[in-house]
Coordinates of C-alpha atoms in Angstrom, one line a residue:
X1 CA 0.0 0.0 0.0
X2 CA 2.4 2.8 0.7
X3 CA 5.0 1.9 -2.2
X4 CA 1.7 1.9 -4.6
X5 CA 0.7 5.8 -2.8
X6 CA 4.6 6.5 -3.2
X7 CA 4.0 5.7 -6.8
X8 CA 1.0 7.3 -7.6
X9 CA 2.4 10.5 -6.0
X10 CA 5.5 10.4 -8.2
X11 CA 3.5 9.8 -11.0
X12 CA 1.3 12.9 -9.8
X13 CA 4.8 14.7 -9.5
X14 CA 6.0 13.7 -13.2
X15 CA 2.7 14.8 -14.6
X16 CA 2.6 18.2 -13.2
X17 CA 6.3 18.6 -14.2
X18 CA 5.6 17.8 -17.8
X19 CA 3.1 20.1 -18.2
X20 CA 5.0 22.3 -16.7
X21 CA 7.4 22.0 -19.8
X22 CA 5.2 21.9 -22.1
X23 CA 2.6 24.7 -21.3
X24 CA 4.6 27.5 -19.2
X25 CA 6.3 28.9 -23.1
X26 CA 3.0 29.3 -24.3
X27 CA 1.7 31.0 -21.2
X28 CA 5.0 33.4 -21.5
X29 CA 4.2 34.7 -24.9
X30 CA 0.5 34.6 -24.0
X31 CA 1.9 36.8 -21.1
X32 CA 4.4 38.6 -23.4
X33 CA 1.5 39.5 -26.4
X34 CA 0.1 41.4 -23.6
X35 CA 3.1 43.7 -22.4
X36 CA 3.8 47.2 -22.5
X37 CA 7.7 46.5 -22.8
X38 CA 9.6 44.9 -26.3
X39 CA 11.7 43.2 -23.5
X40 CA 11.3 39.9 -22.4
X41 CA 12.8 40.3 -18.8
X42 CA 10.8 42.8 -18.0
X43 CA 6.7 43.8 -17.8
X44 CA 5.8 47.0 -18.3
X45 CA 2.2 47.1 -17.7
X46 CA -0.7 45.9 -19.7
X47 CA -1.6 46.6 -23.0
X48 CA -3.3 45.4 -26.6
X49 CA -1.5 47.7 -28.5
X50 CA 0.5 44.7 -30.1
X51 CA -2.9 43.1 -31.2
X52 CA -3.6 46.5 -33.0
X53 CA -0.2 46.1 -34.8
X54 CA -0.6 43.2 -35.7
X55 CA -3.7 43.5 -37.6
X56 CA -2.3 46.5 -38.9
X57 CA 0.7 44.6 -40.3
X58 CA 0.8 43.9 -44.0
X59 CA 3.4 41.6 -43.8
X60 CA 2.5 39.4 -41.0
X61 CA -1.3 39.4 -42.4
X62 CA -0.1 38.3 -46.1
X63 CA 2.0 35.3 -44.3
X64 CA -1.3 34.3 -42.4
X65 CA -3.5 34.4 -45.2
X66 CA -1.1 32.3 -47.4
X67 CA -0.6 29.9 -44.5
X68 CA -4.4 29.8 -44.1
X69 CA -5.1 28.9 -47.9
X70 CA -2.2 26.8 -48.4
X71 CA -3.2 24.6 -45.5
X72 CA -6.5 24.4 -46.8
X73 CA -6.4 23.6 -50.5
X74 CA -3.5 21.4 -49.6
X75 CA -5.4 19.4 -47.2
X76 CA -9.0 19.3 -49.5
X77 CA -7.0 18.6 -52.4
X78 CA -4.6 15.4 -50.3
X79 CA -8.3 14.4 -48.7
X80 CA -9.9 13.8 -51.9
X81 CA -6.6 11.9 -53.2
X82 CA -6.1 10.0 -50.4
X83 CA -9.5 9.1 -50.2
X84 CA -9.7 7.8 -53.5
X85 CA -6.6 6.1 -53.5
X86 CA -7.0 4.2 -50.4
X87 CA -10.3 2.4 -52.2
X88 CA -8.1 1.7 -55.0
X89 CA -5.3 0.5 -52.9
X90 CA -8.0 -1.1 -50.4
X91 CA -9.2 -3.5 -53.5
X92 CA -5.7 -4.7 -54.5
X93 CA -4.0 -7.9 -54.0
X94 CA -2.7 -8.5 -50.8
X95 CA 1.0 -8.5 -52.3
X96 CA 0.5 -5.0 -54.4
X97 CA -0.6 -3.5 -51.3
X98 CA 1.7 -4.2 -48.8
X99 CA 4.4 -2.7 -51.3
X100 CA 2.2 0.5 -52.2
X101 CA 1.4 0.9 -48.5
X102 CA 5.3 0.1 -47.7
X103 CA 5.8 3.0 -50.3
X104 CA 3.0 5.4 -48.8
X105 CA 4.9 5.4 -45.7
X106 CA 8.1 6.2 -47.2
X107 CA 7.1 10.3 -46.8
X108 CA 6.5 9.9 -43.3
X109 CA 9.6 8.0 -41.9
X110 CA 12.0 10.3 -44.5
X111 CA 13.6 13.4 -42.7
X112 CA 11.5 16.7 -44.2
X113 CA 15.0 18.3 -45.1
X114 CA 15.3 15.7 -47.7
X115 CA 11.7 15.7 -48.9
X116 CA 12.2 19.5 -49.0
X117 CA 15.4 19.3 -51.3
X118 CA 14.1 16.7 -53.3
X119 CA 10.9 18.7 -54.4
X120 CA 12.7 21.7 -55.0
X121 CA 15.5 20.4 -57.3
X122 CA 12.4 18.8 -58.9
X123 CA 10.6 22.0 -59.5
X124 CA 14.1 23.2 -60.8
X125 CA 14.4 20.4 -63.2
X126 CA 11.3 20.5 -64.2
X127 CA 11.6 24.7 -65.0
X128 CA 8.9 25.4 -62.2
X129 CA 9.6 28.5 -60.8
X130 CA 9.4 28.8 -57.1
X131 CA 6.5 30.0 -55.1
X132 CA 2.7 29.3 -54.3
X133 CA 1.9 26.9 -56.3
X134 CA 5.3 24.9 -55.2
X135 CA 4.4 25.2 -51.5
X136 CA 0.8 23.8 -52.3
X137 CA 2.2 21.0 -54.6
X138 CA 4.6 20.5 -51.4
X139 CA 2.2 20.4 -48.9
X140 CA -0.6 18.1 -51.2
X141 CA 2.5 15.5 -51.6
X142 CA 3.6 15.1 -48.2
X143 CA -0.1 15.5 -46.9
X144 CA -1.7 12.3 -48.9
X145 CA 0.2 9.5 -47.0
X146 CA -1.1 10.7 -44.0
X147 CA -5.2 10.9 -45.3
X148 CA -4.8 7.3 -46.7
X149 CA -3.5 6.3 -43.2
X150 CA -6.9 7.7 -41.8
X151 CA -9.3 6.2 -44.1
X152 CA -7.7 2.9 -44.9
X153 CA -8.7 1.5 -41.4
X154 CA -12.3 2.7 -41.6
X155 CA -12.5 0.9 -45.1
X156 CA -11.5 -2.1 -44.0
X157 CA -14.1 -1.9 -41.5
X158 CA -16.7 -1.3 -44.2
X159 CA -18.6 -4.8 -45.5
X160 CA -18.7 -4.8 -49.1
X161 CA -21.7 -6.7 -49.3
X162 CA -24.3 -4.0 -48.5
X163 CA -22.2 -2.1 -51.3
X164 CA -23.1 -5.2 -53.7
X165 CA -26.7 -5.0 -52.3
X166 CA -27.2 -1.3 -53.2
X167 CA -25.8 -2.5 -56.8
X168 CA -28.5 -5.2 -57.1
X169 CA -30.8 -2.8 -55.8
X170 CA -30.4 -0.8 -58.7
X171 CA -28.4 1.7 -57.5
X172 CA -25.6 3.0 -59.5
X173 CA -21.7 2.3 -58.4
X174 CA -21.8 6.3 -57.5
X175 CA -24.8 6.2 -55.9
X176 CA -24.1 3.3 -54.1
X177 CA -20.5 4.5 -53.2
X178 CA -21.8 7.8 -51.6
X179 CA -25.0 6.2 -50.3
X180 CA -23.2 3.1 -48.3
X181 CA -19.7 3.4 -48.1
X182 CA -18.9 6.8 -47.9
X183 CA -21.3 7.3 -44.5
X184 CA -18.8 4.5 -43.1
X185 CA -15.7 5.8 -43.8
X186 CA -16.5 9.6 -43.0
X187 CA -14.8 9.8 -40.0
X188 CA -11.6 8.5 -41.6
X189 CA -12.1 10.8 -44.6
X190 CA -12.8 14.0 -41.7
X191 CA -9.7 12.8 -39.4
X192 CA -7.0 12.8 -42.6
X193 CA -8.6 16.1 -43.6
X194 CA -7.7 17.9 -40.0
X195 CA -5.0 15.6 -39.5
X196 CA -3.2 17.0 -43.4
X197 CA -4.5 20.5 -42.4
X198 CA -2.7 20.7 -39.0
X199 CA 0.7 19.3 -40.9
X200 CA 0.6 21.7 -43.5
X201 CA -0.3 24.5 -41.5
X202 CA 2.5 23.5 -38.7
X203 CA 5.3 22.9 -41.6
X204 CA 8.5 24.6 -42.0
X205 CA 11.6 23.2 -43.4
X206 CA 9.4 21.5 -46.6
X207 CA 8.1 25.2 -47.0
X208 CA 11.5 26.8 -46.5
X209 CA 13.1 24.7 -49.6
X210 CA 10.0 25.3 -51.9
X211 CA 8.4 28.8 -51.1
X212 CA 10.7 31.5 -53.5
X213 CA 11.1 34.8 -52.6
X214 CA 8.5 36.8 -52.1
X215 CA 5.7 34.7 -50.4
X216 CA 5.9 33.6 -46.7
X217 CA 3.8 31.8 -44.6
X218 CA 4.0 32.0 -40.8
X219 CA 6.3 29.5 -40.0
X220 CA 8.9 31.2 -42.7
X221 CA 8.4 34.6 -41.2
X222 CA 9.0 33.7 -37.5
X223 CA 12.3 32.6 -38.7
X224 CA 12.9 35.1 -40.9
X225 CA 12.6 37.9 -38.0
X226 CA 13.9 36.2 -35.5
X227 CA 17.5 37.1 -36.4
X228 CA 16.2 40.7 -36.5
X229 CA 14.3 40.3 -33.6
X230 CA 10.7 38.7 -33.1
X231 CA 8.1 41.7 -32.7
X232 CA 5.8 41.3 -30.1
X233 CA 3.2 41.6 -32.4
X234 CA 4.1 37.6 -33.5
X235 CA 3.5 37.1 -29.7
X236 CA -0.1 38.2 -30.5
X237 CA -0.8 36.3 -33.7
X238 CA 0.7 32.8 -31.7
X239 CA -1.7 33.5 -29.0
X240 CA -4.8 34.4 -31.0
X241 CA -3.9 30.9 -33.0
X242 CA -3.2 29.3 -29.8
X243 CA -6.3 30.6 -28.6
X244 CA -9.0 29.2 -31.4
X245 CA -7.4 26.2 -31.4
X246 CA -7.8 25.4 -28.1
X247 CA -11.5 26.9 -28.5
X248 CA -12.2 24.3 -31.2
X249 CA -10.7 21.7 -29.1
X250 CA -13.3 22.4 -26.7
X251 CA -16.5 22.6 -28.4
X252 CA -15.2 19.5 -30.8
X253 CA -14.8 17.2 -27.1
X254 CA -18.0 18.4 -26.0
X255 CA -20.0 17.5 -29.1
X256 CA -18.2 14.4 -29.2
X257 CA -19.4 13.5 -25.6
X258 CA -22.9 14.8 -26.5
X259 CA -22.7 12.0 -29.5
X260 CA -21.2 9.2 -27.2
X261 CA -24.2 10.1 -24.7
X262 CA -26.8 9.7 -27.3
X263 CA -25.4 6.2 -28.1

């Protein structure tokens, strides 16, 4: 009994000291985005003016937008790929799809560095010239192995014989396809599409290798300024982000426990 309480109150301990790590640099810049004072060793009262800035900001609100837009044509685009190529994949041998699926996860276990160099000496080869489209073809390749990891499970989970019923039923392989399994697979198809979107939108080094001149996203401009100095006015544009995210966190748990309750 009081080795199993020692235990549980170290594991308490270890907890608390984790989050510790993990949360108290967010709460500084949350902290920071709200101070009078450019320096970070010292507060010099409240203020929003920061906030103000930052809206005011071309520069910073050109880099969100882009980061915004990439991350969500790049994920729509790598959802409806994946999606699509995980039924094709799903009705393969079993041979042919351990190697494609062997190959899918290629993307995944390669360091981004070399991903990043290899798609921009392709662009280059290929006379692409760098810049939005080449971050969005980036962010579509690197984003599909990850949707086809999300939906490949919930079609194996899918029975193709009510599929074959609908066909016999007179539906039409469409029909039947958006009418049976697509309902089944939905969470799949959702999960790779937030799951590509949060890659693309946390990505840097693929970005860095692929983006030009003359186009940013945030990732690119934090680094950019921070051997100039970060303004606080990024402090403000990490904490609104930090901020919504957690929101939609929130209200995605509780509607999720509102489902689980109704079942």
């Amino acid at each position: 009994m009081i080795f199993s309480k020692i235990r549980r109150v170290l594991g308490d301990i270890y907890l608390v000291f984790v989050l510790i790590f993990l949360y108290a640099p967010i709460a500084t810049l949350v902290i920071l985005s709200f101070n009078t004072s450019k320096s970070r060793n010292r507060w010099g009262g409240f203020t929003l003016d920061w906030y103000s800035e930052l809206f005011k900001s071309a520069t910073i609100m050109s880099a969100f937008r882009n980061t915004l837009v990439i991350a969500f044509l790049s994920a729509l685009i790598a959802t409806i790929i994946g999606t699509v190529a995980a039924i094709g994949i799903n009705n393969m041998r079993k041979v042919p799809k351990t190697v494609v699926m062997a190959v899918n996860n290629i993307p995944m276990l390669n360091a981004d560095i070399v991903t990043g160099i290899s798609l921009m000496l392709g662009f280059i080869a290929f006379g692409i010239s760098l810049g939005f489209k080449t971050i969005l073809i980036s962010h579509i390749t690197f984003n599909i192995p990850y949707v086809l990891l999300s939906v490949m499970p919930k079609l194996k989970q899918t029975e193709r014989v009510t599929y074959e019923a609908a066909l016999d039923l007179g539906a039409t392989p469409l029909v039947a396809f958006f009418k049976v399994v697509f309902p089944d697979i939905f969470p799949g198809v959702i999960s790779g599409f937030l799951l590509a979107f949060t890659m693309s939108l946390d990505d840097f080094i693929i970005t860095h290798f692929t983006k030009g001149a003359g186009i940013n996203t945030i990732s690119t401009l934090v680094y950019s300024e921070v051997r100039r100095g970060i303004k606080p006015s990024l402090y403000a544009l990490s904490t609104i982000i930090f901020g919504t995210v957690l929101i939609l966190l929130i209200v995605s748990n509780i509607a999720q426990n509102k489902i689980n309750k109704r079942r």
